[in-house]
């Protein structure tokens, strides 16, 4: 018999995995066990299973941001629609722009501050515009999903007409930033809109819409 050599790291991980599954069945009660415990030790005549603790709506947790605390009430739905209060997506657009600008700078020189400012403004505007398009396209679907049914369009906090007007302002501001760059960059920026518009539709035809989202961010 040929024995396959395993490194100490692989052996340690395998041992930890076996120990985890050996103890998990004792630490995590099964649903029917909880129900049986309730039936045996309960003195009431109500034989319905106990109400299990449910996780709060993730979007409700995300509402506890600076926007809801400090922004005017009429502005809050627009901030939530554009996800300005959740900047992770903006960073995903911003950092590659900053890195490329730094790499393109002459040796020993700092990156062009004008370009950095344009990229920062453009990243904020176009990421928020992409979120607006996503919510507009998915409004009817968002109503049916617990994670998204409290978004401004799905909940009725904003109308479709208000969203279209807001999107027009966002795209106009994004175009104003884009026109400050060279023609080649303008062409790339315009063609990227096709990915932004296509992403919400990918949810209807594939289980991997994140692939299109990743392509959009990396275009």
mmCIF file of C-alpha atoms in Angstrom:
data_model
loop_
_atom_site.group_PDB
_atom_site.id
_atom_site.type_symbol
_atom_site.label_atom_id
_atom_site.label_comp_id
_atom_site.label_asym_id
_atom_site.label_seq_id
_atom_site.Cartn_x
_atom_site.Cartn_y
_atom_site.Cartn_z
ATOM 1 C CA UNK A 1 0.000 0.000 0.000
ATOM 2 C CA UNK A 2 1.307 3.447 -0.995
ATOM 3 C CA UNK A 3 0.869 6.074 1.692
ATOM 4 C CA UNK A 4 0.313 9.644 0.607
ATOM 5 C CA UNK A 5 2.359 12.122 2.590
ATOM 6 C CA UNK A 6 0.359 14.957 4.107
ATOM 7 C CA UNK A 7 1.886 18.085 5.512
ATOM 8 C CA UNK A 8 1.354 18.909 9.203
ATOM 9 C CA UNK A 9 -0.873 21.822 8.150
ATOM 10 C CA UNK A 10 -3.204 19.570 6.135
ATOM 11 C CA UNK A 11 -3.323 17.024 8.948
ATOM 12 C CA UNK A 12 -4.118 19.718 11.499
ATOM 13 C CA UNK A 13 -6.948 21.126 9.389
ATOM 14 C CA UNK A 14 -8.407 17.657 8.867
ATOM 15 C CA UNK A 15 -8.290 16.954 12.613
ATOM 16 C CA UNK A 16 -9.948 20.271 13.451
ATOM 17 C CA UNK A 17 -12.680 19.553 10.905
ATOM 18 C CA UNK A 18 -13.403 16.106 12.404
ATOM 19 C CA UNK A 19 -13.550 17.544 15.918
ATOM 20 C CA UNK A 20 -15.899 20.313 14.796
ATOM 21 C CA UNK A 21 -18.419 17.928 13.253
ATOM 22 C CA UNK A 22 -18.089 15.527 16.207
ATOM 23 C CA UNK A 23 -19.155 18.239 18.656
ATOM 24 C CA UNK A 24 -21.559 20.192 16.459
ATOM 25 C CA UNK A 25 -24.395 17.691 16.819
ATOM 26 C CA UNK A 26 -24.290 18.121 20.599
ATOM 27 C CA UNK A 27 -24.012 21.914 20.558
ATOM 28 C CA UNK A 28 -26.593 22.737 17.856
ATOM 29 C CA UNK A 29 -30.095 21.408 18.655
ATOM 30 C CA UNK A 30 -32.223 20.269 15.790
ATOM 31 C CA UNK A 31 -35.615 21.898 15.168
ATOM 32 C CA UNK A 32 -37.653 18.783 16.021
ATOM 33 C CA UNK A 33 -35.612 18.368 19.246
ATOM 34 C CA UNK A 34 -36.553 21.915 20.298
ATOM 35 C CA UNK A 35 -40.202 21.167 19.523
ATOM 36 C CA UNK A 36 -40.077 17.894 21.489
ATOM 37 C CA UNK A 37 -38.540 19.664 24.486
ATOM 38 C CA UNK A 38 -41.337 22.204 24.348
ATOM 39 C CA UNK A 39 -44.003 19.507 24.240
ATOM 40 C CA UNK A 40 -42.565 17.569 27.191
ATOM 41 C CA UNK A 41 -41.874 20.400 29.627
ATOM 42 C CA UNK A 42 -44.619 22.843 28.708
ATOM 43 C CA UNK A 43 -47.670 22.943 30.981
ATOM 44 C CA UNK A 44 -49.829 24.904 28.550
ATOM 45 C CA UNK A 45 -52.328 23.392 26.185
ATOM 46 C CA UNK A 46 -50.857 25.267 23.248
ATOM 47 C CA UNK A 47 -48.898 22.687 21.256
ATOM 48 C CA UNK A 48 -47.581 25.063 18.614
ATOM 49 C CA UNK A 49 -43.796 25.058 18.259
ATOM 50 C CA UNK A 50 -42.036 27.959 19.991
ATOM 51 C CA UNK A 51 -41.279 31.049 17.961
ATOM 52 C CA UNK A 52 -37.635 30.981 16.952
ATOM 53 C CA UNK A 53 -35.653 34.185 16.942
ATOM 54 C CA UNK A 54 -35.520 35.655 13.453
ATOM 55 C CA UNK A 55 -32.739 37.811 12.122
ATOM 56 C CA UNK A 56 -33.617 41.489 11.643
ATOM 57 C CA UNK A 57 -33.965 42.845 8.145
ATOM 58 C CA UNK A 58 -30.415 43.626 6.922
ATOM 59 C CA UNK A 59 -31.608 46.780 5.184
ATOM 60 C CA UNK A 60 -33.140 47.989 8.454
ATOM 61 C CA UNK A 61 -29.709 47.648 10.093
ATOM 62 C CA UNK A 62 -28.097 49.532 7.229
ATOM 63 C CA UNK A 63 -30.430 52.465 7.858
ATOM 64 C CA UNK A 64 -28.602 53.316 11.069
ATOM 65 C CA UNK A 65 -26.010 55.512 9.356
ATOM 66 C CA UNK A 66 -25.007 59.162 9.340
ATOM 67 C CA UNK A 67 -27.631 59.871 6.656
ATOM 68 C CA UNK A 68 -30.599 58.927 8.809
ATOM 69 C CA UNK A 69 -29.169 60.793 11.800
ATOM 70 C CA UNK A 70 -28.046 64.060 10.218
ATOM 71 C CA UNK A 71 -29.436 64.475 6.667
ATOM 72 C CA UNK A 72 -32.758 66.277 6.006
ATOM 73 C CA UNK A 73 -35.676 63.843 5.901
ATOM 74 C CA UNK A 74 -36.543 64.600 2.267
ATOM 75 C CA UNK A 75 -32.973 63.719 1.266
ATOM 76 C CA UNK A 76 -32.731 60.381 3.099
ATOM 77 C CA UNK A 77 -34.558 58.230 0.457
ATOM 78 C CA UNK A 78 -32.268 59.584 -2.267
ATOM 79 C CA UNK A 79 -29.194 58.831 -0.173
ATOM 80 C CA UNK A 80 -30.441 55.287 0.432
ATOM 81 C CA UNK A 81 -31.288 54.849 -3.252
ATOM 82 C CA UNK A 82 -27.801 55.906 -4.333
ATOM 83 C CA UNK A 83 -26.077 54.070 -1.409
ATOM 84 C CA UNK A 84 -23.994 57.132 -0.612
ATOM 85 C CA UNK A 85 -24.202 56.104 3.026
ATOM 86 C CA UNK A 86 -22.605 52.754 2.131
ATOM 87 C CA UNK A 87 -19.329 53.678 0.387
ATOM 88 C CA UNK A 88 -17.849 50.194 -0.156
ATOM 89 C CA UNK A 89 -18.872 50.152 -3.830
ATOM 90 C CA UNK A 90 -17.425 53.607 -4.359
ATOM 91 C CA UNK A 91 -14.087 52.421 -2.999
ATOM 92 C CA UNK A 92 -14.120 49.536 -5.480
ATOM 93 C CA UNK A 93 -14.201 52.081 -8.308
ATOM 94 C CA UNK A 94 -11.965 54.630 -6.642
ATOM 95 C CA UNK A 95 -8.880 52.653 -5.594
ATOM 96 C CA UNK A 96 -8.021 51.235 -9.059
ATOM 97 C CA UNK A 97 -8.210 54.789 -10.422
ATOM 98 C CA UNK A 98 -5.887 56.047 -7.714
ATOM 99 C CA UNK A 99 -3.470 53.149 -8.203
ATOM 100 C CA UNK A 100 -3.268 53.631 -11.976
ATOM 101 C CA UNK A 101 -2.794 57.386 -11.579
ATOM 102 C CA UNK A 102 0.037 56.803 -9.115
ATOM 103 C CA UNK A 103 1.691 54.236 -11.401
ATOM 104 C CA UNK A 104 1.448 56.578 -14.387
ATOM 105 C CA UNK A 105 3.047 59.494 -12.534
ATOM 106 C CA UNK A 106 6.671 60.330 -13.371
ATOM 107 C CA UNK A 107 9.305 58.781 -11.147
ATOM 108 C CA UNK A 108 9.646 60.758 -7.938
ATOM 109 C CA UNK A 109 6.520 62.853 -8.609
ATOM 110 C CA UNK A 110 3.174 62.802 -6.855
ATOM 111 C CA UNK A 111 0.010 61.811 -8.783
ATOM 112 C CA UNK A 112 -1.856 64.612 -10.515
ATOM 113 C CA UNK A 113 -4.249 66.025 -7.861
ATOM 114 C CA UNK A 114 -6.697 67.189 -10.555
ATOM 115 C CA UNK A 115 -7.034 63.653 -11.897
ATOM 116 C CA UNK A 116 -7.422 62.280 -8.390
ATOM 117 C CA UNK A 117 -10.230 64.733 -7.678
ATOM 118 C CA UNK A 118 -11.992 63.894 -10.958
ATOM 119 C CA UNK A 119 -11.718 60.174 -10.337
ATOM 120 C CA UNK A 120 -12.993 60.536 -6.774
ATOM 121 C CA UNK A 121 -15.989 62.590 -7.876
ATOM 122 C CA UNK A 122 -16.716 60.328 -10.826
ATOM 123 C CA UNK A 123 -16.505 57.173 -8.708
ATOM 124 C CA UNK A 124 -19.004 58.528 -6.202
ATOM 125 C CA UNK A 125 -21.448 59.729 -8.862
ATOM 126 C CA UNK A 126 -21.346 56.729 -11.195
ATOM 127 C CA UNK A 127 -21.484 54.135 -8.443
ATOM 128 C CA UNK A 128 -24.569 55.866 -7.060
ATOM 129 C CA UNK A 129 -26.079 56.038 -10.552
ATOM 130 C CA UNK A 130 -25.507 52.307 -10.966
ATOM 131 C CA UNK A 131 -27.351 51.650 -7.694
ATOM 132 C CA UNK A 132 -30.250 53.824 -8.866
ATOM 133 C CA UNK A 133 -30.484 51.896 -12.142
ATOM 134 C CA UNK A 134 -30.325 48.595 -10.270
ATOM 135 C CA UNK A 135 -33.198 49.533 -7.947
ATOM 136 C CA UNK A 136 -35.301 50.919 -10.796
ATOM 137 C CA UNK A 137 -34.921 47.764 -12.859
ATOM 138 C CA UNK A 138 -35.499 45.458 -9.862
ATOM 139 C CA UNK A 139 -38.267 47.333 -8.068
ATOM 140 C CA UNK A 140 -40.915 44.596 -8.463
ATOM 141 C CA UNK A 141 -38.453 41.866 -7.467
ATOM 142 C CA UNK A 142 -37.166 43.825 -4.482
ATOM 143 C CA UNK A 143 -40.687 43.930 -3.052
ATOM 144 C CA UNK A 144 -40.656 40.133 -2.778
ATOM 145 C CA UNK A 145 -37.294 39.786 -1.031
ATOM 146 C CA UNK A 146 -36.907 40.468 2.696
ATOM 147 C CA UNK A 147 -33.406 41.834 2.285
ATOM 148 C CA UNK A 148 -34.528 44.453 -0.251
ATOM 149 C CA UNK A 149 -38.211 45.168 0.372
ATOM 150 C CA UNK A 150 -37.402 48.310 2.390
ATOM 151 C CA UNK A 151 -35.414 49.991 -0.363
ATOM 152 C CA UNK A 152 -36.879 53.412 -1.294
ATOM 153 C CA UNK A 153 -38.532 52.334 -4.552
ATOM 154 C CA UNK A 154 -39.745 48.972 -3.293
ATOM 155 C CA UNK A 155 -41.207 50.501 -0.134
ATOM 156 C CA UNK A 156 -42.810 53.448 -1.927
ATOM 157 C CA UNK A 157 -40.650 56.111 -0.270
ATOM 158 C CA UNK A 158 -39.808 57.312 -3.799
ATOM 159 C CA UNK A 159 -41.803 57.105 -7.009
ATOM 160 C CA UNK A 160 -40.488 55.857 -10.327
ATOM 161 C CA UNK A 161 -40.695 59.376 -11.742
ATOM 162 C CA UNK A 162 -38.613 60.766 -8.881
ATOM 163 C CA UNK A 163 -36.030 58.038 -9.483
ATOM 164 C CA UNK A 164 -35.845 58.883 -13.201
ATOM 165 C CA UNK A 165 -35.325 62.569 -12.393
ATOM 166 C CA UNK A 166 -32.632 61.714 -9.858
ATOM 167 C CA UNK A 167 -30.928 59.394 -12.341
ATOM 168 C CA UNK A 168 -30.909 62.185 -14.931
ATOM 169 C CA UNK A 169 -29.119 64.468 -12.473
ATOM 170 C CA UNK A 170 -26.589 61.756 -11.633
ATOM 171 C CA UNK A 171 -25.795 60.925 -15.262
ATOM 172 C CA UNK A 172 -25.504 64.622 -16.164
ATOM 173 C CA UNK A 173 -23.051 65.168 -13.319
ATOM 174 C CA UNK A 174 -21.113 62.063 -14.350
ATOM 175 C CA UNK A 175 -20.938 63.285 -17.949
ATOM 176 C CA UNK A 176 -19.644 66.657 -16.774
ATOM 177 C CA UNK A 177 -16.803 64.906 -14.966
ATOM 178 C CA UNK A 178 -16.085 62.581 -17.885
ATOM 179 C CA UNK A 179 -15.776 65.456 -20.365
ATOM 180 C CA UNK A 180 -12.817 66.798 -18.367
ATOM 181 C CA UNK A 181 -10.737 63.799 -19.470
ATOM 182 C CA UNK A 182 -9.116 62.899 -22.799
ATOM 183 C CA UNK A 183 -11.144 61.464 -25.727
ATOM 184 C CA UNK A 184 -9.920 57.897 -25.218
ATOM 185 C CA UNK A 185 -11.053 57.925 -21.582
ATOM 186 C CA UNK A 186 -14.385 59.461 -22.597
ATOM 187 C CA UNK A 187 -14.958 56.575 -25.014
ATOM 188 C CA UNK A 188 -14.191 54.016 -22.314
ATOM 189 C CA UNK A 189 -16.527 55.755 -19.898
ATOM 190 C CA UNK A 190 -19.427 55.824 -22.352
ATOM 191 C CA UNK A 191 -19.077 52.143 -23.274
ATOM 192 C CA UNK A 192 -18.998 51.153 -19.600
ATOM 193 C CA UNK A 193 -22.632 52.248 -19.288
ATOM 194 C CA UNK A 194 -23.628 49.146 -21.232
ATOM 195 C CA UNK A 195 -22.333 46.955 -18.403
ATOM 196 C CA UNK A 196 -24.057 49.113 -15.788
ATOM 197 C CA UNK A 197 -27.420 48.772 -17.534
ATOM 198 C CA UNK A 198 -26.979 45.060 -18.286
ATOM 199 C CA UNK A 199 -26.100 43.964 -14.753
ATOM 200 C CA UNK A 200 -29.654 44.031 -13.297
ATOM 201 C CA UNK A 201 -30.935 41.912 -16.202
ATOM 202 C CA UNK A 202 -28.314 39.240 -15.545
ATOM 203 C CA UNK A 203 -30.267 38.311 -12.397
ATOM 204 C CA UNK A 204 -33.068 37.119 -14.665
ATOM 205 C CA UNK A 205 -31.026 34.797 -16.844
ATOM 206 C CA UNK A 206 -28.196 33.440 -14.694
ATOM 207 C CA UNK A 207 -27.356 32.382 -11.146
ATOM 208 C CA UNK A 208 -24.049 34.279 -11.442
ATOM 209 C CA UNK A 209 -24.972 37.952 -11.887
ATOM 210 C CA UNK A 210 -21.977 38.825 -9.704
ATOM 211 C CA UNK A 211 -19.757 37.877 -12.639
ATOM 212 C CA UNK A 212 -21.256 40.733 -14.650
ATOM 213 C CA UNK A 213 -20.973 43.020 -11.627
ATOM 214 C CA UNK A 214 -17.292 42.157 -11.295
ATOM 215 C CA UNK A 215 -16.775 42.784 -15.006
ATOM 216 C CA UNK A 216 -18.510 46.146 -14.658
ATOM 217 C CA UNK A 217 -16.259 47.211 -11.797
ATOM 218 C CA UNK A 218 -13.125 46.008 -13.566
ATOM 219 C CA UNK A 219 -13.862 47.383 -17.028
#
